[in-house]
PDB file of C-alpha atoms in Angstrom:
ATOM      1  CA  UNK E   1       0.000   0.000   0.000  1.00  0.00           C
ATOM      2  CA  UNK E   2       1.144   3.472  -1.331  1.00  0.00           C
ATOM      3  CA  UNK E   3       0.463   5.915   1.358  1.00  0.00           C
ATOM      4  CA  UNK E   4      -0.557   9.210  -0.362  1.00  0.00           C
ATOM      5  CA  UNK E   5      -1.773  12.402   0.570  1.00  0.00           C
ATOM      6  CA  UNK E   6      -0.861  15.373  -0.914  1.00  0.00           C
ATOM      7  CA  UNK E   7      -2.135  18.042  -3.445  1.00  0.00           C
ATOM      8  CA  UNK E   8      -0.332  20.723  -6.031  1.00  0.00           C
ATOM      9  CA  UNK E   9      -1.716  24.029  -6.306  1.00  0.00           C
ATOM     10  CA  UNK E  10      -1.236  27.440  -7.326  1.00  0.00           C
ATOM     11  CA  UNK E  11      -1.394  29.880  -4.480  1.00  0.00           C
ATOM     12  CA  UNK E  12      -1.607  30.409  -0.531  1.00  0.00           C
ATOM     13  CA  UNK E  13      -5.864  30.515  -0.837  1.00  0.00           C
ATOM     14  CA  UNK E  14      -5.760  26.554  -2.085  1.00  0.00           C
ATOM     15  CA  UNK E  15      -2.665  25.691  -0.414  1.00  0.00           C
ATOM     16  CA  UNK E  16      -4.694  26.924   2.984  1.00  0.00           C
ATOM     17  CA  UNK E  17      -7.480  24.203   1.344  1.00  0.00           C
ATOM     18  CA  UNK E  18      -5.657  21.451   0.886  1.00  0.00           C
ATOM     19  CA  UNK E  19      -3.480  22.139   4.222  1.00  0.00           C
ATOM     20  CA  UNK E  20      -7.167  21.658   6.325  1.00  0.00           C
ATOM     21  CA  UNK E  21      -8.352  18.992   3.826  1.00  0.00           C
ATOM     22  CA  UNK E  22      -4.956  16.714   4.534  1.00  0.00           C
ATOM     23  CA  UNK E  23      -4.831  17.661   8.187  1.00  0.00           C
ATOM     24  CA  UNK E  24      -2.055  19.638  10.336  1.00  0.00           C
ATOM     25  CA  UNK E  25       1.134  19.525   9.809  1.00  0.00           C
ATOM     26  CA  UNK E  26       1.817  19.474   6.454  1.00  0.00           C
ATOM     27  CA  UNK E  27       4.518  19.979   4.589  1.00  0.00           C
ATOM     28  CA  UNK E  28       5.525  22.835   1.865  1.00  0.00           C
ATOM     29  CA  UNK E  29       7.186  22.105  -1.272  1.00  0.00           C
ATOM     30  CA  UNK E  30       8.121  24.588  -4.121  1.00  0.00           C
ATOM     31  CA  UNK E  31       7.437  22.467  -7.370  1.00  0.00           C
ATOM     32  CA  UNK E  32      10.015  23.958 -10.006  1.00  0.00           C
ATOM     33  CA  UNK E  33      11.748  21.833 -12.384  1.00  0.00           C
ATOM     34  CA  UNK E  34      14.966  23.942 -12.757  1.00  0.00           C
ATOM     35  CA  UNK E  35      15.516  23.075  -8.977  1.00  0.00           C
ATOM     36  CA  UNK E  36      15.622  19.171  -8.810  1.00  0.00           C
ATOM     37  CA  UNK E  37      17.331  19.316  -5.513  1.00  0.00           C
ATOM     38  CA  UNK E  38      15.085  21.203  -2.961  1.00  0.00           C
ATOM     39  CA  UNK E  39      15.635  20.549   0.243  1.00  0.00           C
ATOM     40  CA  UNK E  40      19.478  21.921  -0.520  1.00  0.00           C
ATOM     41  CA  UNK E  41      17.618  25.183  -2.258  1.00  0.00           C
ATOM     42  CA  UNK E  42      15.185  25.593   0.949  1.00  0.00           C
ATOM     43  CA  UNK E  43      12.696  24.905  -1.214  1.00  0.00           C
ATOM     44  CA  UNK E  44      11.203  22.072   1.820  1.00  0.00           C
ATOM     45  CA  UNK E  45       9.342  23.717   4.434  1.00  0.00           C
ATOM     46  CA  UNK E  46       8.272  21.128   7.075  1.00  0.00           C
ATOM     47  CA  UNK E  47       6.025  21.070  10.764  1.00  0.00           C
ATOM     48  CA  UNK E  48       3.663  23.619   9.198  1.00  0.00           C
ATOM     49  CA  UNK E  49       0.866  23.455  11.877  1.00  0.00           C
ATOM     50  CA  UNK E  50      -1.718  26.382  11.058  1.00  0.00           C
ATOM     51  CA  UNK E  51      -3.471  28.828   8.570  1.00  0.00           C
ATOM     52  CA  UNK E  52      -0.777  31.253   8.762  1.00  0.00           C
ATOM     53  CA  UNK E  53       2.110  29.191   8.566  1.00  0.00           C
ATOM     54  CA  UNK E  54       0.879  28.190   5.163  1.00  0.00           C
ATOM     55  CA  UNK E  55       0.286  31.504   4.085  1.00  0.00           C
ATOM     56  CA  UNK E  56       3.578  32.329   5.132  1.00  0.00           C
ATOM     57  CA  UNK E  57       5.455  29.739   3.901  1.00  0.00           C
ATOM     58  CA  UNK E  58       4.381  29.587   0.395  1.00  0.00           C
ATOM     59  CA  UNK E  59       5.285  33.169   0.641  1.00  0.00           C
ATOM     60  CA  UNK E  60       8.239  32.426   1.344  1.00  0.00           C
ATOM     61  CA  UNK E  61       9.116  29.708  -0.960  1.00  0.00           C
ATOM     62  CA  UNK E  62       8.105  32.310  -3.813  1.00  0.00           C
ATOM     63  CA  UNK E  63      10.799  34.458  -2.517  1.00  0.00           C
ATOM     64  CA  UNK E  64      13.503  32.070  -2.235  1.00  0.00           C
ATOM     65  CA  UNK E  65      12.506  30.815  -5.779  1.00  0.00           C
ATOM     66  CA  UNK E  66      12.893  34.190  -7.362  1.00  0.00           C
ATOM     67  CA  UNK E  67      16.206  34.782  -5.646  1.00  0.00           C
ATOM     68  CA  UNK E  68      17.605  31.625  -7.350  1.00  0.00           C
ATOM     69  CA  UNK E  69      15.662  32.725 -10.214  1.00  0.00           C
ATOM     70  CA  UNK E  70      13.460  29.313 -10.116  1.00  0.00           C
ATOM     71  CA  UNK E  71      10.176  29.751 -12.323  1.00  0.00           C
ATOM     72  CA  UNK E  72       7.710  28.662  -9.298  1.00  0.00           C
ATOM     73  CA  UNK E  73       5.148  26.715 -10.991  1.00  0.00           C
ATOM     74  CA  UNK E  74       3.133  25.209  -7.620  1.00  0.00           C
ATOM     75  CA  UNK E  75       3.613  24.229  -4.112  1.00  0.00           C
ATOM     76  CA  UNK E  76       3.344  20.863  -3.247  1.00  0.00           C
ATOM     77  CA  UNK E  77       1.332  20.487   0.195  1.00  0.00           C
ATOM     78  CA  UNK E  78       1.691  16.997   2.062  1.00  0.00           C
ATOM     79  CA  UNK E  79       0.991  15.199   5.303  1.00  0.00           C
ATOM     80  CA  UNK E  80       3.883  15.771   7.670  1.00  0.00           C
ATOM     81  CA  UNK E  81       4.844  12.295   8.531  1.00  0.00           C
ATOM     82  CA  UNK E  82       7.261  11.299  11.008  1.00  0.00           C
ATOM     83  CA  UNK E  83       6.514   7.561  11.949  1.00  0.00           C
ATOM     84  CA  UNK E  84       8.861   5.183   9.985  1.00  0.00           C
ATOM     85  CA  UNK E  85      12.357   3.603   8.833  1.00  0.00           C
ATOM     86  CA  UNK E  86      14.212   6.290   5.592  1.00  0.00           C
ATOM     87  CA  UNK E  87      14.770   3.780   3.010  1.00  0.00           C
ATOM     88  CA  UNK E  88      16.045   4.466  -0.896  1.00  0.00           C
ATOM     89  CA  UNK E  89      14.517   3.444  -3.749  1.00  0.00           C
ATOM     90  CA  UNK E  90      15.641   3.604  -7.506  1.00  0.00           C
ATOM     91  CA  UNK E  91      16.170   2.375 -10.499  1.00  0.00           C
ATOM     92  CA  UNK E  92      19.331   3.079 -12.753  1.00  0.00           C
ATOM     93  CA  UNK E  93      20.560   2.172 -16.132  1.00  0.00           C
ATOM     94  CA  UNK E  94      23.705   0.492 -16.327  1.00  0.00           C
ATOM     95  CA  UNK E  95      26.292   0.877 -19.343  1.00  0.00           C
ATOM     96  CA  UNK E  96      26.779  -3.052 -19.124  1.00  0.00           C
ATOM     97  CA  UNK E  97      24.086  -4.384 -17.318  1.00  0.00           C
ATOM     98  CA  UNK E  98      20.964  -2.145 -18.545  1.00  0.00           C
ATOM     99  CA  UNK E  99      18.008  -1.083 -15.977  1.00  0.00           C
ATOM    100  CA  UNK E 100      18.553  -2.106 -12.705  1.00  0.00           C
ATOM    101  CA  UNK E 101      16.557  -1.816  -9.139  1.00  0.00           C
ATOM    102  CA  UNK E 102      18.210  -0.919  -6.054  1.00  0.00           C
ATOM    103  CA  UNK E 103      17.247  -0.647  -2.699  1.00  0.00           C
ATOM    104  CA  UNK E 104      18.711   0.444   0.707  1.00  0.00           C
ATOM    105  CA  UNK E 105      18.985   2.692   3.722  1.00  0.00           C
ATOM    106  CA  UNK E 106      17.785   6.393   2.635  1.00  0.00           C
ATOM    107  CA  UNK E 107      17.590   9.685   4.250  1.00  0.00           C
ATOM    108  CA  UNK E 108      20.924  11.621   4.832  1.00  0.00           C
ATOM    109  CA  UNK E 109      22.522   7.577   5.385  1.00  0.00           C
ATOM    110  CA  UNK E 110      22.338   6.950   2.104  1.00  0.00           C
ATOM    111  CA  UNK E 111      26.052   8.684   1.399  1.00  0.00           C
ATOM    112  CA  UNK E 112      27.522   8.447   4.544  1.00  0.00           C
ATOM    113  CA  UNK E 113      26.830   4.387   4.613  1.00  0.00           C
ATOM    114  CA  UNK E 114      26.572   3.249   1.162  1.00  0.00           C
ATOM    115  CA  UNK E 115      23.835   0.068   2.176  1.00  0.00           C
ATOM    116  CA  UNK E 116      22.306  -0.641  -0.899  1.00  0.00           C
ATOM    117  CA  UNK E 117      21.678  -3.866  -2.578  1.00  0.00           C
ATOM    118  CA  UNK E 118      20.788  -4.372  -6.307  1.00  0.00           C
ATOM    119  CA  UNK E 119      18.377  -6.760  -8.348  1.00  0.00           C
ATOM    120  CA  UNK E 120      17.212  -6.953 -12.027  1.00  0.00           C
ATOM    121  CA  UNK E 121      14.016  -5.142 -12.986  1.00  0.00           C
ATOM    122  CA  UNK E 122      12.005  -7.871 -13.873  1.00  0.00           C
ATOM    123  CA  UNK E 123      12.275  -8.839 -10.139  1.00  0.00           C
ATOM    124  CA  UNK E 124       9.196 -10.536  -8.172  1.00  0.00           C
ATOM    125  CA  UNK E 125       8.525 -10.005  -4.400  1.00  0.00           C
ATOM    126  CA  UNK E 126      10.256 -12.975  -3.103  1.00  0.00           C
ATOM    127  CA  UNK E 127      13.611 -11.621  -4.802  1.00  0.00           C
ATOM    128  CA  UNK E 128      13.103  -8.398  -3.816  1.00  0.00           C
ATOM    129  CA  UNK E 129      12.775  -9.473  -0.121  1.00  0.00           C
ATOM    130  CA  UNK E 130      15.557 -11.386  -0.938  1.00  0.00           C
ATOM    131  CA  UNK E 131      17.018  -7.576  -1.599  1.00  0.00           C
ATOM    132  CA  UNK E 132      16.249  -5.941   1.026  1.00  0.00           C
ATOM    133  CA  UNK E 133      17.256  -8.884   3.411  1.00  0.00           C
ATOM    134  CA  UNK E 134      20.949  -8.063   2.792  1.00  0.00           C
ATOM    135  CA  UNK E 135      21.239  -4.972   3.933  1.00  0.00           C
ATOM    136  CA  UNK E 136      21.921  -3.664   7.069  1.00  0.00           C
ATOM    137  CA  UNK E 137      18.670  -1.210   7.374  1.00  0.00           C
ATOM    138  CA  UNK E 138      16.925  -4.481   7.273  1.00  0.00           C
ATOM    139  CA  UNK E 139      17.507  -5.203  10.820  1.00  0.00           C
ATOM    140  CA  UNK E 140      15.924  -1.455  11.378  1.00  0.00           C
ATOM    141  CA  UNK E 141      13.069  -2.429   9.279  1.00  0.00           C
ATOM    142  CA  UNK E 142      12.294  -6.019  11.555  1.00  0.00           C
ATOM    143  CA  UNK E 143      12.102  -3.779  14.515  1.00  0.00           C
ATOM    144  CA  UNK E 144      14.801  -2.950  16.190  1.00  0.00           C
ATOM    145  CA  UNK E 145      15.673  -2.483  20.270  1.00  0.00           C
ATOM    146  CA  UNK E 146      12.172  -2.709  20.766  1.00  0.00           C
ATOM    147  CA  UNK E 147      11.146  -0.182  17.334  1.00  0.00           C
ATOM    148  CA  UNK E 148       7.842  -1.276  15.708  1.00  0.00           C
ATOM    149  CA  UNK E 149       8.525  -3.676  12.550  1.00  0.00           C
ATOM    150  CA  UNK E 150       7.818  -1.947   9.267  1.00  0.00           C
ATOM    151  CA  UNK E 151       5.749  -2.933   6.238  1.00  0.00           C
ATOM    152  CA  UNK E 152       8.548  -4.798   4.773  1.00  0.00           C
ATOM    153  CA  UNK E 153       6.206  -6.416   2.063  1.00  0.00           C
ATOM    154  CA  UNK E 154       4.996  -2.946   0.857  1.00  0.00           C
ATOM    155  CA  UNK E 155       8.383  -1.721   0.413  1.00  0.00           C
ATOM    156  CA  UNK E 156       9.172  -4.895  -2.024  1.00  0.00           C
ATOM    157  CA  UNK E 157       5.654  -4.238  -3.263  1.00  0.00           C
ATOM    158  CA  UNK E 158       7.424  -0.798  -4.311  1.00  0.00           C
ATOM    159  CA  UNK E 159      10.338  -2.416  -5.743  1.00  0.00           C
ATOM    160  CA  UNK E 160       8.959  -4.793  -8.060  1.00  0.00           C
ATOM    161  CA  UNK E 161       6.800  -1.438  -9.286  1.00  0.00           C
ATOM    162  CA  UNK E 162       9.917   0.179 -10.095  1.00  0.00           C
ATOM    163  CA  UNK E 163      11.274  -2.359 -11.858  1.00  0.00           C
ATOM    164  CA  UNK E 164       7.917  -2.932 -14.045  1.00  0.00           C
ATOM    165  CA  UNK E 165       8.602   0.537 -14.792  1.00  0.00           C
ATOM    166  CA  UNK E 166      11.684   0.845 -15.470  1.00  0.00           C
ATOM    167  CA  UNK E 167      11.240  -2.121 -18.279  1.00  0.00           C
ATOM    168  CA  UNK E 168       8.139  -0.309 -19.395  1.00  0.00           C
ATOM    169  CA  UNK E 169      10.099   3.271 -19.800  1.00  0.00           C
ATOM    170  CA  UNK E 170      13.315   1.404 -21.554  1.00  0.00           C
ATOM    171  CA  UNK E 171      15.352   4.325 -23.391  1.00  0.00           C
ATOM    172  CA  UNK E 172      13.435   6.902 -22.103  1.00  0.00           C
ATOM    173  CA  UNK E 173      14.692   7.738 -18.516  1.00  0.00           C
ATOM    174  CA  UNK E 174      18.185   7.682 -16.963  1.00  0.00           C
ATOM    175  CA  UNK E 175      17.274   7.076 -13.632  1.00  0.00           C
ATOM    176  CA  UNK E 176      14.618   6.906 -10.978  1.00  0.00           C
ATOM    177  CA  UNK E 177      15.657   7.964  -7.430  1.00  0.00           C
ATOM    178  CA  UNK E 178      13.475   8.169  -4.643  1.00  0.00           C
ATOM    179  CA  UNK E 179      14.836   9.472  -1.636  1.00  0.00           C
ATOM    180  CA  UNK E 180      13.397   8.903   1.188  1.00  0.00           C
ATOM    181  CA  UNK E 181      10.794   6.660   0.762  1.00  0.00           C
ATOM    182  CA  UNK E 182       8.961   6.326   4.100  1.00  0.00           C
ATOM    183  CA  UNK E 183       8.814   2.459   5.331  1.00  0.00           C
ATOM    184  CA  UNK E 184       5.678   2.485   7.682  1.00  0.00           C
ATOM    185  CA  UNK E 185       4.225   0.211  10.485  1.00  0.00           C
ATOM    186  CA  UNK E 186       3.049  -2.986   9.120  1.00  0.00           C
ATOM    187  CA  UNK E 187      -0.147  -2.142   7.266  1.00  0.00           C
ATOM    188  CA  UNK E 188       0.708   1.452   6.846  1.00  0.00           C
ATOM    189  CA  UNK E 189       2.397   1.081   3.346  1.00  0.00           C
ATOM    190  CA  UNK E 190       5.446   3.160   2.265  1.00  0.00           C
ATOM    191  CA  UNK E 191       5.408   7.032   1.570  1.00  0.00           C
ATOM    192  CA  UNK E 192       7.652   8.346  -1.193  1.00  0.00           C
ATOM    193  CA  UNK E 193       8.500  11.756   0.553  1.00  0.00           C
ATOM    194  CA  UNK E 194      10.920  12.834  -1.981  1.00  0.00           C
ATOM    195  CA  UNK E 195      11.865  11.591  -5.864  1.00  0.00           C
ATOM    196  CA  UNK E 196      13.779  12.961  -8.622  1.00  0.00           C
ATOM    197  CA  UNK E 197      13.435  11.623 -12.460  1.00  0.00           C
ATOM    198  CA  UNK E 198      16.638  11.873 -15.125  1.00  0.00           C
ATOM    199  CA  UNK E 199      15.595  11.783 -18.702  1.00  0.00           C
ATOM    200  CA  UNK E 200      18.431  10.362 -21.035  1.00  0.00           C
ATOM    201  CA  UNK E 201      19.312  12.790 -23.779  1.00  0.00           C
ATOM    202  CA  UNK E 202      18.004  12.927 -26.986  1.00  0.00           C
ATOM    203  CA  UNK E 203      19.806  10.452 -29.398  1.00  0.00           C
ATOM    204  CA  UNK E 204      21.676   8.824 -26.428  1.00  0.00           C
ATOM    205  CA  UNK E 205      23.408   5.699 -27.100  1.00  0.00           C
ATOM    206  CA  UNK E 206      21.484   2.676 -26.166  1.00  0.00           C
TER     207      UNK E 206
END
């Protein structure tokens, strides 16, 4: 299960909407495609927790856009969630290999620890449990010093999505990165908080 809640709009009036529709705190997003890292731009405004706030903050993100000189075309407003294990998830293309899936520990880890594990794309769910199982975030994700186990099987749920994708996309995209994607209680599905898309060039070399 794909947790989702979250709405693009235009300006603070339905960004105040959407806030009260998803329920307090949300978080603000500028959506501008000349930016694709965001959070680095302070582009990610998070713990927003009333009227104002909103109103304030996509103010504020239209600022910082136009100081960059970012076209702003939306703000992205989404449930502030907290609860859950900061896993990777992407797919690549290889020069030797072609597309492949990968999967490991996410957030600001992802650098510093380098615990990712690959698999083909046209991977089912017992192989991408397989995955998963060898690497170290795993033990975070069975519960760990008395943590809550996570919903393992939606993450590999995720995984074998990508991959479908990726096969289905073929020369079209570079890679698929998304980073962090939110591993929930069991039950509560995964949350892709974050995700960046790189097109290959026109007339790239297959």
């Amino acid at each position: 299960m794909l947790f989702r809640s979250e709405a693009v709009v235009q300006d603070a009036d339905a960004a105040v909407a959407a806030a009260a529709r998803i329920g307090f705190p949300v978080v603000l997003k500028a959506v501008s495609a000349s930016v694709p890292h965001k959070s680095d731009a302070g582009l990610v405004l998070l713990n927003i927790d009333n009227e104002a706030a909103v109103r304030a903050g996509v103010a504020t993100l239209a600022e910082r856009c136009a100081k960059i000189n970012a076209p702003l075309e939306g703000v992205l407003v989404a449930k502030m969630l907290k609860d859950g294990v900061e896993m990777v998830l992407g797919a690549q293309r290889d020069p030797e290999m072609g597309p492949v899936v990968m999967v490991g520990m996410g957030g600001v880890w992802l650098e510093l620890f380098k615990d990712v594990a690959f698999a083909p794309p046209g991977l089912g769910r017992a192989r991408a449990l397989e995955a998963i199982a060898t690497t170290k975030a795993s033990k975070l994700l069975a519960g760990y010093r008395g943590s809550p186990a996570r919903d393992v099987e939606a993450l590999a749920d995720a995984m074998v999505a990508l991959g479908v994708l990726a096969n289905e996309l073929g020369e079209i995209v570079e890679s698929i990165d998304v980073n962090p994607l939110l591993v929930r209680s069991k039950g509560q599905g995964v949350a892709a908080l974050d995700g960046l898309v790189v097109l290959r060039p026109p007339g790239a070399a297959v």
